[in-house]
PDB file of C-alpha atoms in Angstrom:
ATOM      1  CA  UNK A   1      22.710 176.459 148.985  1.00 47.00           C
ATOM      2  CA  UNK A   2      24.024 179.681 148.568  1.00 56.00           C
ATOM      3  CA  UNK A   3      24.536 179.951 152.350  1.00 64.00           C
ATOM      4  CA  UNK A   4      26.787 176.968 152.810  1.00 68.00           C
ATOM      5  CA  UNK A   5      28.901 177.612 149.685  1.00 80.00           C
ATOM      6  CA  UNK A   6      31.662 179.396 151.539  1.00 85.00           C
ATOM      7  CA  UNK A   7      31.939 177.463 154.233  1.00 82.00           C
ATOM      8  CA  UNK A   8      31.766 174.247 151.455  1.00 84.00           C
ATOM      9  CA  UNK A   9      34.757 175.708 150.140  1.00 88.00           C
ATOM     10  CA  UNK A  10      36.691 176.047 153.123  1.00 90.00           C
ATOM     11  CA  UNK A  11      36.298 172.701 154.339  1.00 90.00           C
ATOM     12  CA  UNK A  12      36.733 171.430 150.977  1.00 89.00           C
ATOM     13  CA  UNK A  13      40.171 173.319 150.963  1.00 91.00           C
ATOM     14  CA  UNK A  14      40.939 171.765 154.197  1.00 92.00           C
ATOM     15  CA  UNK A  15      40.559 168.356 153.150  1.00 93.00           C
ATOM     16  CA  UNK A  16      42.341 168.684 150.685  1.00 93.00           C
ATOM     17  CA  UNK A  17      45.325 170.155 152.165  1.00 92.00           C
ATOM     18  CA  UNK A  18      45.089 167.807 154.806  1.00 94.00           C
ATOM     19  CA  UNK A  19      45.053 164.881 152.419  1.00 94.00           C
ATOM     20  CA  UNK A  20      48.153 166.476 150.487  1.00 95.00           C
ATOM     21  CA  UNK A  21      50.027 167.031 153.919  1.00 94.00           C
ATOM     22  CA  UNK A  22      49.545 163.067 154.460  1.00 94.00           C
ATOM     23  CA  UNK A  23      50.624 161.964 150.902  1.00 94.00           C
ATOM     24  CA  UNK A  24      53.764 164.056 151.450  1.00 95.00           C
ATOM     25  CA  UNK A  25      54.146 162.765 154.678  1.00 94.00           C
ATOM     26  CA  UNK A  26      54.326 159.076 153.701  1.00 95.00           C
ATOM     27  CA  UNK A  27      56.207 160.079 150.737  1.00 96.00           C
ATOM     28  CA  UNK A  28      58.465 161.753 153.319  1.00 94.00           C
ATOM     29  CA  UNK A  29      59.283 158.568 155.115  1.00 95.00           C
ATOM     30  CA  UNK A  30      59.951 156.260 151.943  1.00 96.00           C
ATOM     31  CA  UNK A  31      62.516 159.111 151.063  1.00 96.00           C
ATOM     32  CA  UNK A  32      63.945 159.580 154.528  1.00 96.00           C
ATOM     33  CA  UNK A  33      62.967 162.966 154.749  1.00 95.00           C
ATOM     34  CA  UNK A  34      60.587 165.406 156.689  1.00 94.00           C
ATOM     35  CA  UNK A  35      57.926 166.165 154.196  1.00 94.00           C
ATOM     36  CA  UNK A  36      54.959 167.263 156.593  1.00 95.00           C
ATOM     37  CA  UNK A  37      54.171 170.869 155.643  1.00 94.00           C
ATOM     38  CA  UNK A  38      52.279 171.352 158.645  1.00 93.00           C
ATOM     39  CA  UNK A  39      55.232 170.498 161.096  1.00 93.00           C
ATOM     40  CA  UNK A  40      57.664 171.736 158.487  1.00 94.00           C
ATOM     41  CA  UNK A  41      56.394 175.688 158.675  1.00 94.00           C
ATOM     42  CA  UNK A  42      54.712 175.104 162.362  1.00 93.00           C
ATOM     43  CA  UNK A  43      57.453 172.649 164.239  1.00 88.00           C
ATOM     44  CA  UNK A  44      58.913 175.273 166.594  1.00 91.00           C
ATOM     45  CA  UNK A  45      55.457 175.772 167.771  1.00 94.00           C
ATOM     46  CA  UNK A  46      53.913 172.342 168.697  1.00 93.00           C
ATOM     47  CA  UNK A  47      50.346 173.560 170.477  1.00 96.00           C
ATOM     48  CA  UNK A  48      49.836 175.934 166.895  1.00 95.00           C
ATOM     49  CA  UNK A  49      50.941 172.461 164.593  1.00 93.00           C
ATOM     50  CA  UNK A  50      48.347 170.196 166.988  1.00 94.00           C
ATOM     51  CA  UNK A  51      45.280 172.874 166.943  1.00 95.00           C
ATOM     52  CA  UNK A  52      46.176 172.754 162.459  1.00 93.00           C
ATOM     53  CA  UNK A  53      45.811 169.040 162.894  1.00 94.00           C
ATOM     54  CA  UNK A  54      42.680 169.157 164.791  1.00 95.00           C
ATOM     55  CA  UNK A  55      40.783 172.134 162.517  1.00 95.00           C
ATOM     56  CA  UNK A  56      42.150 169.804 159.335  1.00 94.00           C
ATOM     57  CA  UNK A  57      40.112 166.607 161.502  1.00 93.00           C
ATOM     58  CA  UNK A  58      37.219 168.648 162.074  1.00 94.00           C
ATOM     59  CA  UNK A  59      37.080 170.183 158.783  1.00 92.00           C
ATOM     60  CA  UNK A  60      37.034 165.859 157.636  1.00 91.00           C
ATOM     61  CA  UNK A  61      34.409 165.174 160.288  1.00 92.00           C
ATOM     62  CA  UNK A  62      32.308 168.424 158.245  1.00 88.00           C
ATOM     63  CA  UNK A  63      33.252 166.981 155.050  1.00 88.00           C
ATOM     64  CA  UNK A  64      32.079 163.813 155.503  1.00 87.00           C
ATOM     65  CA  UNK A  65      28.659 165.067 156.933  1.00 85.00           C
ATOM     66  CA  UNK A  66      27.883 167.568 154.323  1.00 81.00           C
ATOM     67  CA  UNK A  67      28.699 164.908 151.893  1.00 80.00           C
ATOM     68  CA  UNK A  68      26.578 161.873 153.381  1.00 83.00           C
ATOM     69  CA  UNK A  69      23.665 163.849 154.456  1.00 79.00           C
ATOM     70  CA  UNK A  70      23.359 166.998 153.373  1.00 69.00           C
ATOM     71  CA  UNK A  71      24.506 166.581 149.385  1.00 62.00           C
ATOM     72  CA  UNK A  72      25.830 169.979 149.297  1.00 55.00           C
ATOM     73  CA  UNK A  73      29.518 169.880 149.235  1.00 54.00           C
ATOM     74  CA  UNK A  74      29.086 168.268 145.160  1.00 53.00           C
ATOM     75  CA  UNK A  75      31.147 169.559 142.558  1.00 49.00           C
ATOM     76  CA  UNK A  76      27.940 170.211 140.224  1.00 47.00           C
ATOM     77  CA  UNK A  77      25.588 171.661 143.096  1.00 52.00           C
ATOM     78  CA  UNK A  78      28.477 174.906 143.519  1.00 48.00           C
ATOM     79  CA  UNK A  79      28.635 176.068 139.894  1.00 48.00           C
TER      80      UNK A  79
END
């Protein structure tokens, strides 16, 4: 376990900014406002915003299978 626990933590912090970055988003567009983070700080440079998006979706993607079949991205298994 001890192995995975950085990388654990770096996708877990990627989800979760990626699922912040889509709350603010849609909280963006009921307030008629740009709320994105991500194109907020990278706009100018669209290839730099896409390739966030994508590491954010692959960093999901790891998620997901270190959750389903590896059980090592728990809460309980990193203290």
């Amino acid at each position: 376990m001890a192995k995975h626990k950085p990388m654990c933590l770096l996708v877990s912090l990627l989800v979760v900014v990626g699922a912040v970055n889509w709350g603010l988003s849609a909280l963006g567009y009921f307030l008629k406002t740009n709320l994105n983070v991500v194109n907020l700080l990278l706009g100018s440079w669209p290839v730099v915003e896409n390739v966030v998006y994508l590491v954010v979706g692959l960093a999901g993607l790891a998620f997901g299978y270190m959750y389903l079949m590896m059980k090592e991205c728990s809460c309980e298994k990193m203290k």
